[in-house]
CSV table of C-alpha atoms in Angstrom, one decimal:
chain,number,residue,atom,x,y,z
A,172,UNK,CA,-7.4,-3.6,13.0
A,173,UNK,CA,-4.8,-5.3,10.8
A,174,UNK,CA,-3.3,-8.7,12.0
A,175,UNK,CA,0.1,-9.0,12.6
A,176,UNK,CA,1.8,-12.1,12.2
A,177,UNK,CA,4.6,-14.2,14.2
A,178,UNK,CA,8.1,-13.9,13.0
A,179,UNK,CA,8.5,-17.0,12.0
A,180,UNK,CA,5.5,-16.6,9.6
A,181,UNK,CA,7.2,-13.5,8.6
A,182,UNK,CA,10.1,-15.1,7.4
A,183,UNK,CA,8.2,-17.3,5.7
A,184,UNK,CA,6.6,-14.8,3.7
A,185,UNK,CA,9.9,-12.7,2.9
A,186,UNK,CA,11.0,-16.0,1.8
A,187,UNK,CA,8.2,-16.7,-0.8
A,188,UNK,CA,9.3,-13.2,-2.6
A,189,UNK,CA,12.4,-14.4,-3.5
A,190,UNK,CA,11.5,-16.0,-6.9
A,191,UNK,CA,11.9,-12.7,-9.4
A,192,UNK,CA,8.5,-13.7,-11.3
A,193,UNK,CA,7.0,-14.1,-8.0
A,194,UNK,CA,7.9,-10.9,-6.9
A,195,UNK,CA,6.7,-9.4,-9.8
A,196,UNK,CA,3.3,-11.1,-9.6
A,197,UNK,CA,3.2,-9.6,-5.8
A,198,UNK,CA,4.0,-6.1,-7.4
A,199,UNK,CA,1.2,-6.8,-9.7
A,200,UNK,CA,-1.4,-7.2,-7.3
A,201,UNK,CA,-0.3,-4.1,-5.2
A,202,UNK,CA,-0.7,-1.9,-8.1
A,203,UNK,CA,-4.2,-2.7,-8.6
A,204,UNK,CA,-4.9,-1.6,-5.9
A,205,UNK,CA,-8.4,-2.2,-3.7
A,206,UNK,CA,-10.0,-4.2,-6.9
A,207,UNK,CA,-9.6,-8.1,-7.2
A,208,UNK,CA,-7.2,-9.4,-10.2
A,209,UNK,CA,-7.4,-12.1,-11.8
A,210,UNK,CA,-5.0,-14.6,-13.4
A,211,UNK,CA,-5.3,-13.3,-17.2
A,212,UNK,CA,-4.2,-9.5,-16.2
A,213,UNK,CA,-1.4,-10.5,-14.0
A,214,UNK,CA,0.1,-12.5,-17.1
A,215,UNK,CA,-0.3,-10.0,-19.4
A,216,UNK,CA,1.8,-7.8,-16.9
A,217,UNK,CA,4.3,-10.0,-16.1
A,218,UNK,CA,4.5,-11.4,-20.0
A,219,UNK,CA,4.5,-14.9,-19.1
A,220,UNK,CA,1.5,-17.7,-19.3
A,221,UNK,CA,-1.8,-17.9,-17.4
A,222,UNK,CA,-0.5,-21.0,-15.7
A,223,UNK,CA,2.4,-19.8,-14.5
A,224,UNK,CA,1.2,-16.8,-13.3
A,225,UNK,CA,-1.3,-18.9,-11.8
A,226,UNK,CA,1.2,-21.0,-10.0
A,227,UNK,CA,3.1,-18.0,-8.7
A,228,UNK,CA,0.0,-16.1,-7.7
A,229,UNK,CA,-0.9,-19.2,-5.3
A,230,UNK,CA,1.7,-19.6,-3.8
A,231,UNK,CA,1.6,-16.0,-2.8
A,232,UNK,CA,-1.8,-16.7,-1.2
A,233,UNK,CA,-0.1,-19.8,0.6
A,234,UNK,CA,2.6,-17.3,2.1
A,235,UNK,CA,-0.4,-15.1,3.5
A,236,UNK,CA,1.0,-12.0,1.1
A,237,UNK,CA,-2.5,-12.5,-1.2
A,238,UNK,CA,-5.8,-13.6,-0.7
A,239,UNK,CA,-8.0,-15.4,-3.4
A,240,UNK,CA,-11.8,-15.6,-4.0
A,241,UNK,CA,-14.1,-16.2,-6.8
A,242,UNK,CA,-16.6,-14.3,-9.2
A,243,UNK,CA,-17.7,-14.1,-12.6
A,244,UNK,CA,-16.7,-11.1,-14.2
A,245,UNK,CA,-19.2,-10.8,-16.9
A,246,UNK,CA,-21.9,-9.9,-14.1
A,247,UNK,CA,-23.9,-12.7,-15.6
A,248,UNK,CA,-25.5,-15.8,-12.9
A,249,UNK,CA,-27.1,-18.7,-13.6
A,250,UNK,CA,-26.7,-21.9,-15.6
A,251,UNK,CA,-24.6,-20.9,-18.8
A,252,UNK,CA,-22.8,-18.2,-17.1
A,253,UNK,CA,-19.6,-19.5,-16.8
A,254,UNK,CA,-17.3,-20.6,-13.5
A,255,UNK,CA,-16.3,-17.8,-11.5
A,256,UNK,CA,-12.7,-16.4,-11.9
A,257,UNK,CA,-10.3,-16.9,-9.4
A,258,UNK,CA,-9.3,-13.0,-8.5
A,259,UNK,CA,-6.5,-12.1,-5.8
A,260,UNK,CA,-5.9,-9.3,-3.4
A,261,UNK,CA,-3.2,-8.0,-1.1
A,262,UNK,CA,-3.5,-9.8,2.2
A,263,UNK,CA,-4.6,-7.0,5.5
A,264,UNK,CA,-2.1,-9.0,7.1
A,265,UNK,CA,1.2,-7.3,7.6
A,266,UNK,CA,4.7,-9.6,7.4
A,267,UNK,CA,7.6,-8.2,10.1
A,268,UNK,CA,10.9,-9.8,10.0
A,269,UNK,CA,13.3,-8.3,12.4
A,270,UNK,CA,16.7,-10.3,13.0
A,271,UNK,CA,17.9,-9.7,16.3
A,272,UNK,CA,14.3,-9.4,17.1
A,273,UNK,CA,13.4,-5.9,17.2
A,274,UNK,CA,10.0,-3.5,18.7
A,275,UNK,CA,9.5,-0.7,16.7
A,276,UNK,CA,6.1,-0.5,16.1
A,277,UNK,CA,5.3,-0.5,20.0
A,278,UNK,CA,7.3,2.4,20.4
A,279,UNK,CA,5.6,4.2,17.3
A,280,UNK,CA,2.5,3.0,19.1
A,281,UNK,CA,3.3,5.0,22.3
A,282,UNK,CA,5.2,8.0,20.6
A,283,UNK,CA,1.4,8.3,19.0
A,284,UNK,CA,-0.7,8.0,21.7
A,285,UNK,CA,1.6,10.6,24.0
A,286,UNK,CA,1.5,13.2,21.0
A,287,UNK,CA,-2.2,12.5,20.7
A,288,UNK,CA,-2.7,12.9,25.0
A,289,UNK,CA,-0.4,16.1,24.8
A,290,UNK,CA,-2.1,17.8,21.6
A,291,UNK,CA,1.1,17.8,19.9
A,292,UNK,CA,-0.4,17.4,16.7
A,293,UNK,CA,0.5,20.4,15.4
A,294,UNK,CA,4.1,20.2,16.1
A,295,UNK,CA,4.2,16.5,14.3
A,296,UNK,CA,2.4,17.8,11.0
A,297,UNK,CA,5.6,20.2,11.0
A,298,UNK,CA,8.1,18.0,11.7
A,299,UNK,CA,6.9,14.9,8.8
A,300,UNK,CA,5.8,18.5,6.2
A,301,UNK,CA,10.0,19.4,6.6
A,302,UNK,CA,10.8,15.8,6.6
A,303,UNK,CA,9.4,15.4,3.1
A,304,UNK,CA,10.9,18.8,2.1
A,305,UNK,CA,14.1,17.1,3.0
A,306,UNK,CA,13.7,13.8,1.2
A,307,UNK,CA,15.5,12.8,-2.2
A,308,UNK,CA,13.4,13.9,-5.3
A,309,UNK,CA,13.8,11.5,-7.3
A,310,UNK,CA,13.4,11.0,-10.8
A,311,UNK,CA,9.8,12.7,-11.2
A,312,UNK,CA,6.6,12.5,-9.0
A,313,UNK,CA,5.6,9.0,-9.0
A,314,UNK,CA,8.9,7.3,-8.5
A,315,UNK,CA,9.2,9.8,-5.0
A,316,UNK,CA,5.9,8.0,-3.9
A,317,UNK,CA,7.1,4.8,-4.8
A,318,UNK,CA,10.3,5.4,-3.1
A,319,UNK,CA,7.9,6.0,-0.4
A,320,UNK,CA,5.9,2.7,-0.2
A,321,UNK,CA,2.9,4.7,-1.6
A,322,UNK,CA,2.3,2.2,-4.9
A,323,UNK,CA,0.9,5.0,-6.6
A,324,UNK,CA,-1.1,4.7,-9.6
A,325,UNK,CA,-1.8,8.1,-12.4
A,326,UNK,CA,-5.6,8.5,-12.7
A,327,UNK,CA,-7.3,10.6,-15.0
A,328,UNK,CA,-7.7,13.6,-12.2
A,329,UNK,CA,-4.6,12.6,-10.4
A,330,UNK,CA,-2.3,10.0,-8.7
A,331,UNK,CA,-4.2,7.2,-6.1
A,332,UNK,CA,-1.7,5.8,-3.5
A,333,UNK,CA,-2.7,2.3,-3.2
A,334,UNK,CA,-1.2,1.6,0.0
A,335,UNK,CA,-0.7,3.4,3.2
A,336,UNK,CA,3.0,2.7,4.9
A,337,UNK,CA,1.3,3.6,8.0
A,338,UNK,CA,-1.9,1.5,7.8
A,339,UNK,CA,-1.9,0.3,12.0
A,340,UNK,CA,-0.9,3.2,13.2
A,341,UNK,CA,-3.4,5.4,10.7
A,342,UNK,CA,-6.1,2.2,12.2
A,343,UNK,CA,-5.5,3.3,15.5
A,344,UNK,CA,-5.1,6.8,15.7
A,345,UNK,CA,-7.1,7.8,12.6
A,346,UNK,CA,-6.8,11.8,12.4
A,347,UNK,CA,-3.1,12.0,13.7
A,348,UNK,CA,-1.3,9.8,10.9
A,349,UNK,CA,-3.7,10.6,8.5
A,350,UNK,CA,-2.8,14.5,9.4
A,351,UNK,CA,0.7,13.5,9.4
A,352,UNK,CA,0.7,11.6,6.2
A,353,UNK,CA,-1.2,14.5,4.6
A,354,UNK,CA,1.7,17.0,5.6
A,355,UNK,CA,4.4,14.2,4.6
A,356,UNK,CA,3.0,13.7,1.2
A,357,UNK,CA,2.4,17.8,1.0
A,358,UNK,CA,6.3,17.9,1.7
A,359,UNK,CA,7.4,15.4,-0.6
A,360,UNK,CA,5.6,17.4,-3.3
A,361,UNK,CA,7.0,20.7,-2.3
A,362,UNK,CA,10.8,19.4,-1.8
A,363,UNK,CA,10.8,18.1,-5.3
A,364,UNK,CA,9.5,21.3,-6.9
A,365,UNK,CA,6.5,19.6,-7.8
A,366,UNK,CA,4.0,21.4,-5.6
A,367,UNK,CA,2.3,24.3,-8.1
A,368,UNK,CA,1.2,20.8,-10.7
A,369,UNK,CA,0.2,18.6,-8.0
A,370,UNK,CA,-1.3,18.9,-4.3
A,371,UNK,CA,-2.1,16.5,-1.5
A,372,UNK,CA,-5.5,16.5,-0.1
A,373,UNK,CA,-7.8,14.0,1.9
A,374,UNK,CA,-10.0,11.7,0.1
A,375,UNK,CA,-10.4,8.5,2.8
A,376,UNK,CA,-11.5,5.2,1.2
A,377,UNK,CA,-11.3,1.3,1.9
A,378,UNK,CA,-8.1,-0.3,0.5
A,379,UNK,CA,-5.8,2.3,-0.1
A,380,UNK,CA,-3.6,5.6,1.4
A,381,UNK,CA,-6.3,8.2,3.2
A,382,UNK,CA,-4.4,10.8,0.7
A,383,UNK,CA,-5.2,11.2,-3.3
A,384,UNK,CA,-2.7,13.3,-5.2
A,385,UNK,CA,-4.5,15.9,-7.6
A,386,UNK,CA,-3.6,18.0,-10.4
A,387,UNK,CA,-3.7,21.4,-9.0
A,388,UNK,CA,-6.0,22.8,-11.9
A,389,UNK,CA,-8.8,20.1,-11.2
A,390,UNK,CA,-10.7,20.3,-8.2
């Protein structure tokens, strides 16, 4: 299950984001999505120099938005090989700041177990497919999924959301967010006039959304 941290830490972390490079060098990292980056790419994104990046990148880490570890990246061991890298990945732990303090996530908690005791499923896969028929377009496909909090990210075969807005909740009640994520995304597609190039489908994997975007002509 993902953590969850205090307030306080929250703040902490919000905080941290407020350097503009810094921010950038989160976004960076998010947009790689389930693989490690290292110092070197992050730079070349950003334009600015490996130690900078470097700087920015752990501080990140000491905010609890990233984590760090090491490998060599040539796939080479031994004496000769080289130090490992220092790579960096978007922290499993989620950052809430609410100011007055505020419980939302308990009551999506127990708005998901009742639909899930009641076999309201069906009813909530309606209700979030209109919802994305109903949401702002947008400027094109991607930006809608970014609006979103998808990070998506074009692929040869289609579009990978690398990151779920509803990770917990999808934790916890696996088949009824991911359902209802399915029929949000399918939606969003269909409300911005987008649905006969792309289409949602299910393709569950570690470290990203439990729904892939495809081109509708590739299977």
């Amino acid at each position: 299950m993902t953590a969850v941290d205090e307030p306080e830490s929250g703040l902490d972390a919000v905080a941290a984001l407020a350097d503009g490079v810094r921010r950038a060098a989160y976004r960076a990292v998010l947009a790689a999505g389930a693989g490690p980056i290292g110092r070197d790419e992050v730079a070349a994104t950003l334009g600015v120099g490996r130690t900078l990046a470097a700087f920015h990148l752990d501080k990140l880490v000491d905010a609890g938005l990233l984590e760090a570890s090491y490998a060599r990246r040539n796939g080479r061991a031994g004496p000769g090989a080289g130090r490992p890298a220092k790579l960096y990945r978007a922290s499993a732990t989620e950052q809430v700041v609410s100011v007055p303090p505020r419980n939302y996530r308990t009551a999506a908690e127990l708005l998901a177990e009742a639909v899930e005791r009641s076999g309201a499923d069906a009813a909530l896969f309606d209700v979030a497919r209109e919802h994305g028929r109903r949401a702002p377009s947008g400027d094109g496909v991607l930006d809608l999924l970014t609006a979103h909090g998808y990070v998506p990210e074009e692929t040869p075969t289609g579009i990978r959301l690398n990151n779920c807005p509803f990770h917990r909740l999808a934790d916890q009640f696996p088949p009824l967010v991911c359902g209802m994520n399915l029929a949000l995304i399918a939606g969003l597609l269909d409300g911005a006039g987008a649905s006969t190039e792309w289409h949602a489908r299910m393709d569950a994997a570690p470290g990203r959304c439990c729904v892939v975007v495809s081109k509708t002509n590739i299977d």
